[in-house]
Amino acid sequence: MPSLIAARPAQAILLSSLSLLLSACATSGAKLDTTASAILPDATIAYTLAGHGKPAVVFQSGLGDGKDVWAGVLPDAAKHYTVLAYDRPGYGASPKTTAPRDPCTVAEQQHQLLAKLGLKPPYVLVGNSLGGLYQYVYAKLYPQEVAGLVLLDPTHPDHWRRMQSDAPASAMAMKTKRTVMFNATETAEFDAQAQCLERIDMRTPPRSPAMLLVRGKFSIDEMGSYETMVHAQENDWLRLSGAPRVEPVTGAGAAIQKDNPVIVNEAIKTVLKQK
């Protein structure tokens, strides 16, 4: 994602890395080859399927990211499990869709994709940032299909509302970023992040074991009211997910899978031991 005009340094600093919602709008590093595409009723999904064995581990990226952000995690995971990473519609090699972009629709599309590919449940679901919220919703909609959850700095269901009330300067900068930087898909997902959640019973956690990994560092512009809000939401994720504790990853930012892929693979192994 391009930087804002340098002539406005204060605004540029605020807009650089504000949201838990954004794992990384621009990705770098090794690319994953697209091996195939699956045609679903309301979307065409490009995906990478690798490895062997059970369970299948399904990776879901954050806002603005395709499957390439898992490049550091997949090679080791594929030595032990079947792994699936894919581009949601509008990202990477997947064309845009006119289907709604709320968390329930995203989870339902993932359900259709897994069935299309013949991958049998239960699955370990791994999600970063907004993708963590999507995987949580999947686990609530299809509890019998989930063997474990690995949530990496996940977006809280109440994230955007709380940002507007508790961290208004950060919210204002995020609104500017949405207007100036987001493409149509990112805008649709951002605007729909809390839609459909009234369908989800969030009073009890999913039945499957969960790991909650969170960033260990915040940028200067995120410190203060925004960081305080995020830490409060991290603690509430313990209630939502049933994870035993919050696990800060030292030195990692919001994109934990890029900063420390080893710990992501260890978390997958840990949730499977808890089955």
Tab-separated table of N, CA and C in Angstrom, residues 3 40 47 59 149 200 216 229 269-270:
chain	number	residue	atom	x	y	z
A	3	SER	N	2.514	4.989	0.556
A	3	SER	CA	2.507	5.919	1.669
A	3	SER	C	1.721	7.161	1.294
A	40	LEU	N	-17.245	-21.600	-6.987
A	40	LEU	CA	-18.306	-21.734	-6.001
A	40	LEU	C	-19.570	-21.056	-6.534
A	47	TYR	N	-6.449	-21.010	-4.901
A	47	TYR	CA	-5.954	-21.597	-3.658
A	47	TYR	C	-4.663	-22.368	-3.878
A	59	PHE	N	-5.885	-21.759	6.389
A	59	PHE	CA	-5.342	-20.447	6.728
A	59	PHE	C	-6.214	-19.344	6.132
A	149	LEU	N	-8.433	-23.906	16.954
A	149	LEU	CA	-8.355	-22.536	16.462
A	149	LEU	C	-7.007	-21.938	16.848
A	200	ILE	N	-24.441	-14.851	15.750
A	200	ILE	CA	-23.440	-15.667	16.434
A	200	ILE	C	-23.643	-15.600	17.946
A	216	GLY	N	3.631	-8.410	19.914
A	216	GLY	CA	4.433	-8.008	21.057
A	216	GLY	C	4.897	-6.571	20.979
A	229	MET	N	-6.923	0.047	24.294
A	229	MET	CA	-8.131	-0.595	23.784
A	229	MET	C	-7.831	-1.999	23.269
A	269	LYS	N	0.566	-27.214	16.465
A	269	LYS	CA	0.856	-28.478	17.160
A	269	LYS	C	0.260	-28.487	18.561
A	270	THR	N	0.308	-27.340	19.236
A	270	THR	CA	-0.198	-27.260	20.601
A	270	THR	C	-1.708	-27.477	20.663
